[in-house]
Coordinates of C-alpha atoms in Angstrom, one line a residue:
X1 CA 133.1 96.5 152.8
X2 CA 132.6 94.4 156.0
X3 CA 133.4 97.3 158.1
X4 CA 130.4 99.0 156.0
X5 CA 128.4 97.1 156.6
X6 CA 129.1 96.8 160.4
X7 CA 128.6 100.8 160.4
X8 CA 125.5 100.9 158.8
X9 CA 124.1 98.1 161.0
X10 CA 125.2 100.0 163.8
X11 CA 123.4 103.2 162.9
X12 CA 120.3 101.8 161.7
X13 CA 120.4 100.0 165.6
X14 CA 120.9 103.5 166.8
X15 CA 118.1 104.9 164.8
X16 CA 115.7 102.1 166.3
X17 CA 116.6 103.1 169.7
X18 CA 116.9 106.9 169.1
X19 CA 113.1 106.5 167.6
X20 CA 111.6 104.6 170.4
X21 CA 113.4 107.5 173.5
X22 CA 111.6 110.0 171.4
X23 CA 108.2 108.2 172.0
X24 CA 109.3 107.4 175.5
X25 CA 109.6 110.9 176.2
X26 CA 106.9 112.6 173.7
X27 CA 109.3 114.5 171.6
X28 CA 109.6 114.2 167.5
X29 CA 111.8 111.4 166.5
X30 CA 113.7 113.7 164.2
X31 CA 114.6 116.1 167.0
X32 CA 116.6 112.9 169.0
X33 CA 118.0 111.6 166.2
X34 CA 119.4 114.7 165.1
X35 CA 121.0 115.7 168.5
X36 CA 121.8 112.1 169.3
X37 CA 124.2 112.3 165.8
X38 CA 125.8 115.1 167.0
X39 CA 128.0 113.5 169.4
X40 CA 128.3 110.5 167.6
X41 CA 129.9 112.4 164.8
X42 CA 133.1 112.4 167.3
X43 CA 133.6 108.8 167.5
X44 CA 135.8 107.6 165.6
X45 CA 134.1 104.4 164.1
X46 CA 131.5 106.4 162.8
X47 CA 133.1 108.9 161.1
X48 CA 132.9 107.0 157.9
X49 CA 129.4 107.1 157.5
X50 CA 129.1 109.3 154.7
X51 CA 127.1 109.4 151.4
X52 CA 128.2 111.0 147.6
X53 CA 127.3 114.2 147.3
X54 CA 126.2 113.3 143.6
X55 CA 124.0 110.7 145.1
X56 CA 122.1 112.6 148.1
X57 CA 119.2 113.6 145.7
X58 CA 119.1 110.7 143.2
X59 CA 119.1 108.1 146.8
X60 CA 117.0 109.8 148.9
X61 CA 114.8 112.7 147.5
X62 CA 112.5 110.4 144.8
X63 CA 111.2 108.0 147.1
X64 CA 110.5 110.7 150.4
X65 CA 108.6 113.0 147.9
X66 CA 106.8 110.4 146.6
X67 CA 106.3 109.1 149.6
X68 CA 105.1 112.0 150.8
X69 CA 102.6 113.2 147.7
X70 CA 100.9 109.6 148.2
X71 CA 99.6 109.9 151.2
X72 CA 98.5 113.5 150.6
X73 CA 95.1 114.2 150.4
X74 CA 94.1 115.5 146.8
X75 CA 90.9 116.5 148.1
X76 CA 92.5 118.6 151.0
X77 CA 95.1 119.8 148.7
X78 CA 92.8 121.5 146.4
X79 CA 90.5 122.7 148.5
X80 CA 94.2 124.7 150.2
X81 CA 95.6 125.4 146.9
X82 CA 96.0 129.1 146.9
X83 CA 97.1 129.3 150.5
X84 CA 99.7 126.1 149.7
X85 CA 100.4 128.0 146.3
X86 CA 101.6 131.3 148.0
X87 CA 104.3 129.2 150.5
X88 CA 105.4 127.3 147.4
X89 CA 106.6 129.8 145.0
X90 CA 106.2 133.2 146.3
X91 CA 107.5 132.9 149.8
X92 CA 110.4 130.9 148.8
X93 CA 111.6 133.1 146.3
X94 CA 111.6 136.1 148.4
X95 CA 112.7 134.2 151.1
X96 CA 115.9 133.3 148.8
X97 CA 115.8 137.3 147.5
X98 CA 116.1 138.3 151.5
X99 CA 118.8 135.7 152.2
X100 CA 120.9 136.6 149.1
X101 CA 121.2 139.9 149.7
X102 CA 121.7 139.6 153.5
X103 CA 124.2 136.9 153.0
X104 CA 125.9 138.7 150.4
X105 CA 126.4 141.8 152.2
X106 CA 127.4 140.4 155.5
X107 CA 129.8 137.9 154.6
X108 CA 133.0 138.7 152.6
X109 CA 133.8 136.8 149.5
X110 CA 129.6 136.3 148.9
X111 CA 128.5 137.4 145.6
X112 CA 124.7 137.4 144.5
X113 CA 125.0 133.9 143.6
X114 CA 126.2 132.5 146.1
X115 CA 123.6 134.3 148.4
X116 CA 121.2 132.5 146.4
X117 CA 122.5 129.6 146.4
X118 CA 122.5 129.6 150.2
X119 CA 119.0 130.8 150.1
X120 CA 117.5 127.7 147.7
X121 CA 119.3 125.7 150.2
X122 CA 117.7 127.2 153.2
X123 CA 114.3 127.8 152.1
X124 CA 112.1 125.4 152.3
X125 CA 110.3 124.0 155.8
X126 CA 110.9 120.0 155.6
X127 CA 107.7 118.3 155.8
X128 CA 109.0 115.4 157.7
X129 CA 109.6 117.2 160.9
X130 CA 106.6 119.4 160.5
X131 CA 104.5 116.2 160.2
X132 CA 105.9 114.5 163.3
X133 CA 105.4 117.2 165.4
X134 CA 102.0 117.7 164.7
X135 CA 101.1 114.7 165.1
X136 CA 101.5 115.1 168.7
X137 CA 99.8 118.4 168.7
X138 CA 95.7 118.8 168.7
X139 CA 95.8 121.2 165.6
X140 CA 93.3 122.1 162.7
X141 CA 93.1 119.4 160.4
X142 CA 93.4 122.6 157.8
X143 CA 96.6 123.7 159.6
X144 CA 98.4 120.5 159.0
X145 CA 97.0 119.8 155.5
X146 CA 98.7 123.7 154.4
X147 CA 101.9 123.0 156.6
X148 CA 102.4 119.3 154.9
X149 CA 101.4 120.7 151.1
X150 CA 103.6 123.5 151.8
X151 CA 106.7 121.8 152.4
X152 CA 105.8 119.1 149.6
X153 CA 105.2 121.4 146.6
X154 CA 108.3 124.3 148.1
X155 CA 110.8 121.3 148.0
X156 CA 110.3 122.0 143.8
X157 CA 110.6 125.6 143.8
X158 CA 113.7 125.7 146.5
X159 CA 115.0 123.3 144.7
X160 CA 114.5 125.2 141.2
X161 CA 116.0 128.0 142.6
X162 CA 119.3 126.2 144.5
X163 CA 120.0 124.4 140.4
X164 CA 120.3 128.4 138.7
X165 CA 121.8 130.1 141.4
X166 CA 124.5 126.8 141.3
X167 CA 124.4 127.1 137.2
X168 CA 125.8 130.7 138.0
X169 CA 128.2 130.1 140.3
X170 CA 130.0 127.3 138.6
X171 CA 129.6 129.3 134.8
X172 CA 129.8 132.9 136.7
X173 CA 127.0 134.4 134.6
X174 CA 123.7 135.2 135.0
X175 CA 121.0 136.8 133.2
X176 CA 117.9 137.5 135.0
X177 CA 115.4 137.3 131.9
X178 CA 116.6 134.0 130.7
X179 CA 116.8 132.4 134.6
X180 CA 112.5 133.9 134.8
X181 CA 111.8 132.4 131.5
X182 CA 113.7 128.8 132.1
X183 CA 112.3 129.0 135.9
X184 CA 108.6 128.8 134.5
X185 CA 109.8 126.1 131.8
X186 CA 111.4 124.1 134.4
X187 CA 108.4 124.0 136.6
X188 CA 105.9 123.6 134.2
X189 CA 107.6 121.1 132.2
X190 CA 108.4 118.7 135.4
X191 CA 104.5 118.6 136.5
X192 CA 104.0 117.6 132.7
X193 CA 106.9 114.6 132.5
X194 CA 105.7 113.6 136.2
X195 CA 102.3 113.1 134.8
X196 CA 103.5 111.5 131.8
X197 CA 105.2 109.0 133.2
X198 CA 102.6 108.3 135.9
X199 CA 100.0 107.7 133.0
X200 CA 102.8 105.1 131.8
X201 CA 103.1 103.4 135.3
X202 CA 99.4 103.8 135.2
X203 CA 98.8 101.3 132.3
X204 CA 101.6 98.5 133.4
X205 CA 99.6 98.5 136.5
X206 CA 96.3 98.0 135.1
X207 CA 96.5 96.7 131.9
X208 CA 99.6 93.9 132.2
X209 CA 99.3 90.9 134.6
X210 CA 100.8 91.9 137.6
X211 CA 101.3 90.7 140.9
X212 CA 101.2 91.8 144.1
X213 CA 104.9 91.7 144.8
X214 CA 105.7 93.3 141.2
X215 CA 103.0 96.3 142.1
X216 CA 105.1 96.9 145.1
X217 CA 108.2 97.2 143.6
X218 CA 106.6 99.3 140.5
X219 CA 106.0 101.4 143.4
X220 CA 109.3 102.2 143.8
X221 CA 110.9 102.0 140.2
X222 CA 108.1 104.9 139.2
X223 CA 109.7 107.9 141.7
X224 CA 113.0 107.3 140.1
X225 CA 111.3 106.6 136.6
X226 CA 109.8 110.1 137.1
X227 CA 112.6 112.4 138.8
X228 CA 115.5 111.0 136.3
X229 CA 113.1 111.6 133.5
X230 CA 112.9 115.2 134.2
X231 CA 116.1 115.6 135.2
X232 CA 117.3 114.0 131.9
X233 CA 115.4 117.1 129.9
X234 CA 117.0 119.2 132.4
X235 CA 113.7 120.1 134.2
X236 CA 112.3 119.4 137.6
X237 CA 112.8 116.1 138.6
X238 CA 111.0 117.1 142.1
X239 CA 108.2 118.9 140.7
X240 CA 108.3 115.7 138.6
X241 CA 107.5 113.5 141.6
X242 CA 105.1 115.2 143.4
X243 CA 102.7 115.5 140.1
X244 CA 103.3 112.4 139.4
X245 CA 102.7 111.0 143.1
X246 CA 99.9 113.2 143.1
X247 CA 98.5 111.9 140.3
X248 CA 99.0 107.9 140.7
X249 CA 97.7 108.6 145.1
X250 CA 94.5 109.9 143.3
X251 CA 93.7 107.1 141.7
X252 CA 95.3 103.9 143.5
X253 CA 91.4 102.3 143.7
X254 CA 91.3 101.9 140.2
X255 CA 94.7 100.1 138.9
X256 CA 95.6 98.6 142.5
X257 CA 94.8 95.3 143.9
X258 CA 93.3 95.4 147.8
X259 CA 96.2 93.3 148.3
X260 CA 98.6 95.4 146.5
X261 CA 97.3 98.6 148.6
X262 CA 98.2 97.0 152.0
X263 CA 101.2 95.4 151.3
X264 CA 102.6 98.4 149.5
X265 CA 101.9 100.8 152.6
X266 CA 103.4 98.8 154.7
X267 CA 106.6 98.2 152.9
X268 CA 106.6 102.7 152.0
X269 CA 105.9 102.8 155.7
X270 CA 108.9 101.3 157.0
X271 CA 111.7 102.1 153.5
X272 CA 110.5 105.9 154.3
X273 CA 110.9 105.6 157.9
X274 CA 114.5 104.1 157.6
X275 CA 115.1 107.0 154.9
X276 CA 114.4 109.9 157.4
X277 CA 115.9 108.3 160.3
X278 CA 119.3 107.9 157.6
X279 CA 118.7 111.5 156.7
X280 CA 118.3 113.3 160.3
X281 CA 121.2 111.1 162.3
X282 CA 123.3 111.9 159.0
X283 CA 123.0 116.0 160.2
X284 CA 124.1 115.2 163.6
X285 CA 127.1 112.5 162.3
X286 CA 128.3 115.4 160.1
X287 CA 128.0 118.1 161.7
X288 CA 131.6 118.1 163.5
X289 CA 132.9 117.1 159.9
X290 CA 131.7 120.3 159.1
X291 CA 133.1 122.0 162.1
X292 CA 136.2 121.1 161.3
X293 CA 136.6 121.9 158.0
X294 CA 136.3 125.1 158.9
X295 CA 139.2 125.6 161.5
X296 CA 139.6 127.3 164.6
X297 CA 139.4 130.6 162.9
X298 CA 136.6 130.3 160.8
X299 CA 134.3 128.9 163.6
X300 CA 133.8 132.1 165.4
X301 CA 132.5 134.5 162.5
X302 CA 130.3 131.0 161.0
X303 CA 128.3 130.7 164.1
X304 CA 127.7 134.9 164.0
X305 CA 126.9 134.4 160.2
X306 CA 124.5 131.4 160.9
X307 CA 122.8 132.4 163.9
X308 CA 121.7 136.3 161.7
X309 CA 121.0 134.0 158.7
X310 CA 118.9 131.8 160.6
X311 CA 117.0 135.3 162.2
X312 CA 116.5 136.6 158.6
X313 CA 115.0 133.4 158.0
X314 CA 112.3 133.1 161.0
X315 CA 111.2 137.1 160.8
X316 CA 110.9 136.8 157.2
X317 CA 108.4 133.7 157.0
X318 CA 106.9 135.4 159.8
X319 CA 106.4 138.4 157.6
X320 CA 105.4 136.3 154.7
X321 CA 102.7 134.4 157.0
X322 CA 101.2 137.8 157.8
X323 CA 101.6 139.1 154.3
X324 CA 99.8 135.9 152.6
X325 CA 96.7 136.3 155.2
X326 CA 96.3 140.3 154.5
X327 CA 96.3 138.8 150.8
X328 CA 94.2 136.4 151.3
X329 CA 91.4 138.3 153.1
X330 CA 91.8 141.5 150.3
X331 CA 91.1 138.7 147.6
X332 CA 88.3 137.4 149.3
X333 CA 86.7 140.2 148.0
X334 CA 87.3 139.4 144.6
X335 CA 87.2 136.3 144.7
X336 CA 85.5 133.0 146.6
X337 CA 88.5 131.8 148.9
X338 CA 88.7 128.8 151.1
X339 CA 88.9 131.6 154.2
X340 CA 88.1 134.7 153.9
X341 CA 89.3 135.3 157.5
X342 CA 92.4 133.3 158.9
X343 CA 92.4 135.6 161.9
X344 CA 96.3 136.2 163.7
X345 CA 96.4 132.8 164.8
X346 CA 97.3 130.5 162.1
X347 CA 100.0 133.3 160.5
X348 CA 102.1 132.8 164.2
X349 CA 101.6 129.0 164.6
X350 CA 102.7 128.8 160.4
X351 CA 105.8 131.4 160.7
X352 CA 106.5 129.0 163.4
X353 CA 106.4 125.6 161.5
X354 CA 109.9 126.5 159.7
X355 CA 112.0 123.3 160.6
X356 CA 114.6 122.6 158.0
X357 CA 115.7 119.3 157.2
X358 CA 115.9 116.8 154.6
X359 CA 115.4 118.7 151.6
X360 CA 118.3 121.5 152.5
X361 CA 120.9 118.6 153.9
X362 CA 120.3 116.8 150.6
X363 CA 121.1 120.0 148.7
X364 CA 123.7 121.5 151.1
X365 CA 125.7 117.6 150.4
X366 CA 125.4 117.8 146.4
X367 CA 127.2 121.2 146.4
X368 CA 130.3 120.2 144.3
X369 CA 133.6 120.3 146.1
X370 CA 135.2 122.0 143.1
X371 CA 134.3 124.6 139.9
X372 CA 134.1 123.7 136.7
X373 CA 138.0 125.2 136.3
X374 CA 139.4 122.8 139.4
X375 CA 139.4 125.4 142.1
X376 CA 137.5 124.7 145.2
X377 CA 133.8 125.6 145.3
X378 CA 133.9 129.1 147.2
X379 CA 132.6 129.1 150.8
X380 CA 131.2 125.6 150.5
X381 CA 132.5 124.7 153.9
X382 CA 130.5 127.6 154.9
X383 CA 127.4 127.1 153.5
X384 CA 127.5 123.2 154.5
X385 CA 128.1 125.3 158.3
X386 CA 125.2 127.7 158.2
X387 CA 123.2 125.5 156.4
X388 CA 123.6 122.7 159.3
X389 CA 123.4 125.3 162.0
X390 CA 119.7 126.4 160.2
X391 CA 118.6 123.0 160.3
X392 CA 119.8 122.4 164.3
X393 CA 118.5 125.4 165.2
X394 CA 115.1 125.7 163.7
X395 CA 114.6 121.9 164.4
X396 CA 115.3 121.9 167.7
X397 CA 114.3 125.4 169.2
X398 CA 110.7 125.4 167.3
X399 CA 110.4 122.0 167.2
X400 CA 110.5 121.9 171.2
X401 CA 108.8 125.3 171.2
X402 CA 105.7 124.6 168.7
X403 CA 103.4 122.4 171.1
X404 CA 103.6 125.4 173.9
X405 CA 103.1 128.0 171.1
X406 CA 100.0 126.2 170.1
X407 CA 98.6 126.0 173.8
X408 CA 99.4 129.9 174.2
X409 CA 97.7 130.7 170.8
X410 CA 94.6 128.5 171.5
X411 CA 93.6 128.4 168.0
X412 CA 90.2 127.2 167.8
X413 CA 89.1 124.4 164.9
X414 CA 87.5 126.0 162.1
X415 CA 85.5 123.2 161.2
X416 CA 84.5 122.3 164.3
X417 CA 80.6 123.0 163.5
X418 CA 80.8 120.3 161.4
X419 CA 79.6 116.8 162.2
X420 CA 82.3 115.1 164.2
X421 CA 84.2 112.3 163.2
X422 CA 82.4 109.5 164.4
X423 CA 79.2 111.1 163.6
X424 CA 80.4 111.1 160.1
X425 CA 82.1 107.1 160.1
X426 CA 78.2 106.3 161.6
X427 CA 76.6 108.6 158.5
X428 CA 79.4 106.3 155.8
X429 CA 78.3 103.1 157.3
X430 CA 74.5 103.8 157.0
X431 CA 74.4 104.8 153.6
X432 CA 77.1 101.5 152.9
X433 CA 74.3 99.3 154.4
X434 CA 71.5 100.5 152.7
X435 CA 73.0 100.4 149.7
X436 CA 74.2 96.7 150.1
X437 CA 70.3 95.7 151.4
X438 CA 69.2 97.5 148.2
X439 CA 71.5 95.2 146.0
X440 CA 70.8 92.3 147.8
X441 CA 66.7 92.7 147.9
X442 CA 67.1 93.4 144.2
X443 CA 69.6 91.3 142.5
X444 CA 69.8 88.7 144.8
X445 CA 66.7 88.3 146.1
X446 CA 66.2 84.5 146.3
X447 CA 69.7 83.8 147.1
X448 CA 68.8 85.4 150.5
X449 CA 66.1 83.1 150.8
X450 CA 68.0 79.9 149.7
X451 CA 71.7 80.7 150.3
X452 CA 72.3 80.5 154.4
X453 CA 75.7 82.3 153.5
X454 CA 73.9 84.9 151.3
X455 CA 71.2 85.1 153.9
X456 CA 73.8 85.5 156.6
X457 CA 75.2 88.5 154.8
X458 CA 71.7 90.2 154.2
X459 CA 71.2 89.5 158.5
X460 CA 74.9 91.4 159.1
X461 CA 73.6 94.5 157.1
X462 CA 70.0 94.6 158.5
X463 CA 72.0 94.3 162.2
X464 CA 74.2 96.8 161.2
X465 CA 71.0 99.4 160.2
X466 CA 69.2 98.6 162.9
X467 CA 71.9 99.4 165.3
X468 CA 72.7 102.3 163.6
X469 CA 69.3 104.1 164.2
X470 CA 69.5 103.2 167.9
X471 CA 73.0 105.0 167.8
X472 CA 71.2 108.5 166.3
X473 CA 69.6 108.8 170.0
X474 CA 71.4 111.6 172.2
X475 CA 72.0 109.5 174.9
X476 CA 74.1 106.8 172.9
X477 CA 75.9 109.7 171.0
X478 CA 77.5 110.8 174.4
X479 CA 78.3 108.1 175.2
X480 CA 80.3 107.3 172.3
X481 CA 83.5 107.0 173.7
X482 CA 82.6 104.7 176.5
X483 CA 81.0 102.1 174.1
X484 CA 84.1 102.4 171.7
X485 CA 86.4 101.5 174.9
X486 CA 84.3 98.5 175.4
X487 CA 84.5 97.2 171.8
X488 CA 88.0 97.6 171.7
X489 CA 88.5 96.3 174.7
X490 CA 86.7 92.9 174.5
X491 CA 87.7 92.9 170.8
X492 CA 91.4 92.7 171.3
X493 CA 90.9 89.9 174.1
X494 CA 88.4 87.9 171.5
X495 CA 91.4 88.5 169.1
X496 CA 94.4 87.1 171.9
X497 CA 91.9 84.0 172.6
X498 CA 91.3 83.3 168.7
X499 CA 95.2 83.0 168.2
X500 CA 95.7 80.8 171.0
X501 CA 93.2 78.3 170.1
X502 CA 94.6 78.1 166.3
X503 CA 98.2 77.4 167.6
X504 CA 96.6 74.9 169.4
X505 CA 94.9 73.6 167.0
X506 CA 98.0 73.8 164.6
X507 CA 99.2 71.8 166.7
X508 CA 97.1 68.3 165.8
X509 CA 98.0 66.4 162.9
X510 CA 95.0 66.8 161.5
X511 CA 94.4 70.3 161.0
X512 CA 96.5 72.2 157.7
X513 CA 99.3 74.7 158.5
X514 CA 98.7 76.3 155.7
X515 CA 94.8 76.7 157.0
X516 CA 95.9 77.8 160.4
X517 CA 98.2 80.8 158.9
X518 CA 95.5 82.1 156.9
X519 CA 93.1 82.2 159.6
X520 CA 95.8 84.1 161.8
X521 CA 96.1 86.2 158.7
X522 CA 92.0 87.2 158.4
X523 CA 92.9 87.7 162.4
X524 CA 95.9 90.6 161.9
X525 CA 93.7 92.2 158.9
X526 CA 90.7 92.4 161.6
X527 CA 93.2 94.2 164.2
X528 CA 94.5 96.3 161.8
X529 CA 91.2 97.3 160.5
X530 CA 90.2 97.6 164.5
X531 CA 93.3 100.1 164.6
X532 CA 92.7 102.2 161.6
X533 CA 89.1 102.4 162.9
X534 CA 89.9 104.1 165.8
X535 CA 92.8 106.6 164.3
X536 CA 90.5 108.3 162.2
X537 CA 88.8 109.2 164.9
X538 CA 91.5 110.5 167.2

């Protein structure tokens, strides 16, 4: 135990440092951390870092989805439905098709079933490393809403498929009408449980005295509540989650406390962050474990196998890309469609957002290591290789590759003739200030005369509205960013010399330390809200 715990120290110290090289040099933290594993899966000392197969989806997968389908924009989601839809379930399942029968003709001893079980594995595009390459990319918001609702709702059907091509393999049957007919149930079903049980979740948060510590911890019994729940009824505990996540992300305003909503994203910020970093250095540390299992001879025909599988894999969601846009722009004569011309840009920049990761290690490492009779699990070691070599491959190569593409492509921003960003906070802020004059001249109207506080609040609005028509002149919207510099600027030193004087003043006997900390505590909410200010506008 103490040497487990001095192993897991050590890797969550590596994990720290691998994350802040990638920001040093600009390059997606999982990237690092997955080639920085690789050699440490030689050491020795590290060797025992390993997880349960049986527990790689119940640990990890839950709490990343969910993670994931909060802070997903409904909205956006929607409005990209069909075009997410068409990644989801069809691409993924003729992605699996192409890979089966590839798979199963190329390598000996690979039947149907195990083909597709190789091709649920390999399927789905992990939204963790799409998202963290992007986000150092100047892209179309649309681009990255499809790309991050892709890999969220293909996880399910992946995932779907991975559980009946393993069903087959360990029972060796397989009947196609019965797999179609339990496919729809499974799906259907888990969006219906995950709702279910958010609705439950739902009420405890609203309706029973909570605090703000037992909403954050609700927070994390409901993913688990939700995928074990399906999973119990034999359905999609995935699908499960994201419905569910979906759902609760929706409506967090109504049945969450203000204080409850920032203390829960903080603590989901930095479990999921730990989570990933786990789940990418955990490719690298077994890797050579892999490698080894297979021998001297087997190495040779896996890295032929792996490096054809993982070409099926990037010409076929090319093809698909391409296919879903010629879809997409015959519909649009049918029917009203979000684009009716996506143009060859977005199909090359989207067949090129393929990295594997979390979702195919997780399933790769819950293959059992034996068949329901006792024998060995055929060509695990195998798949565990190809799968790992798909992942390394397709993380590294297009995840390096991806921000050039998207400078060669040039692809311009859709909504661009839109009002910009900070044409639209200035538009929010209006209408928020007239409305809160309005309630103030009509509710409240002698307050403001009598009330210096209340009258103080009416003068902050009426400043705000005033300033706010001088910022609709030309002159001052071009020179947005230069007066946004300033503010921040002399903000963050107004900020520094506030927190000096009260650590001064805590200081004197006479002053309360509890008074002090919440003053420095109104002073970190107004940075934070200076920094969230300024994000949504990058």
């Amino acid at each position: 135990m103490h040497t487990t715990v001095i192993q897991y120290t050590c890797l969550l110290a590596i994990i720290l440092f691998s994350v802040m090289l990638a920001q040093k040099i600009k390059v997606a933290y999982p990237i690092v951390l997955v080639l920085i594993g690789l050699p440490l899966g030689f050491i020795p000392f590290l060797r025992g870092v390993e997880i349960q197969p049986e527990l790689i989806f119940i640990i990890f997968l839950p709490p990343l989805l969910y993670e994931a389908a909060w802070n997903t924009s409904w909205k956006d989601f929607w409005k990209w439905r069909r075009v997410i839809s068409s990644f989801a379930f069809p691409v993924v399942i003729i992605t699996s098709c192409v890979v089966a029968f590839v798979s199963a003709s190329l390598i000996p001893g690979f039947t149907l079933a195990t083909g597709f079980l190789l091709g649920g594995i390999i399927s789905p595009p992990d939204a963790v490393s799409a998202s963290a390459i992007l986000k150092n990319i100047k892209v179309p918001k649309r681009f990255v809403t499809i790309v991050e609702g892709e890999s969220l709702m293909n996880d399910a059907s992946s995932l779907v498929v991975f559980r009946f091509a393993l069903a087959a393999v360990l029972t060796g049957t397989f009947v196609f009408r019965e797999a179609a007919t339990d496919f729809v149930l499974v799906i259907a079903m888990g969006i219906a449980i995950g709702i279910v049980v958010a609705l439950l979740f739902y009420a405890i948060h609203r309706w029973l005295p909570t605090s703000n510590n037992m909403d954050v911890i609700l927070t994390f019994i409901t993913p688990y509540a939700m995928y074990m729940a399906a999973e119990e009824f034999h359905f999609s505990g995935v699908l499960a989650v994201v419905s569910g996540g979906l759902f609760l992300s929706a409506r967090q305003q109504q049945f969450l406390s203000h204080r409850s909503r920032l203390q829960g994203v903080n603590v989901w910020e930095a479990v999921a962050f730990v989570l990933n970093g786990i789940v990418f250095i955990l490719i690298g540390l077994e890797f050579p474990v892999v490698i080894k299992n297979l021998g001297p001879n087997g190495l040779p025909p896996a890295i032929k196998y792996s490096a054809i599988i993982t070409g099926v894999l990037i010409i076929t969601r090319f093809a698909s890309t391409f296919g879903a846009t010629i879809i997409t722009m015959i519909m649009s004569k049918i029917i009203t469609v979000a684009d009716p011309n996506p143009g060859w840009r977005a199909p090359i920049l989207l067949g090129w957002t393929g990295m594997r990761g979390v979702v195919s290690l997780a399933a790769a490492l819950s293959i059992p290591i034996a068949l329901n009779t006792g024998h060995p699990f055929p060509n695990r070691d195998l798949i565990l290789f190809i799968t790992f070599s798909v992942i390394l491959v397709t993380l590294v190569l297009q995840g390096l590759t991806l921000p050039a593409l998207v400078k060669l492509v040039k692809m311009p921003d859709p909504d661009f003739t839109t009002i910009s960003i900070e044409q639209q906070r200035q538009l929010v802020r209006k209408k928020l200030s007239h409305l809160s004059l309005k309630i103030l001249d009509e509710d409240y109207y002698e307050q403001t005369k009598h009330n210096g506080m209340v009258k103080s609040l009416k003068l902050r609005y009426t400043t705000d509205m005033e300033f706010l028509k001088d910022w609709e002149k030309d002159d001052n919207v071009n020179r947005a960013d230069d007066f946004y510099k300033d503010y921040r600027k002399i903000m963050a030193h107004l900020l520094r010399e506030q927190r000096t004087l009260l650590q001064t003043l805590n200081k004197k006997e006479n002053i309360s330390d509890t008074l002090v900390k919440h003053q420095l505590e109104l002073l970190d909410l107004e940075e934070e809200k200076l920094r969230q200010h300024f994000e949504a506008g990058e």
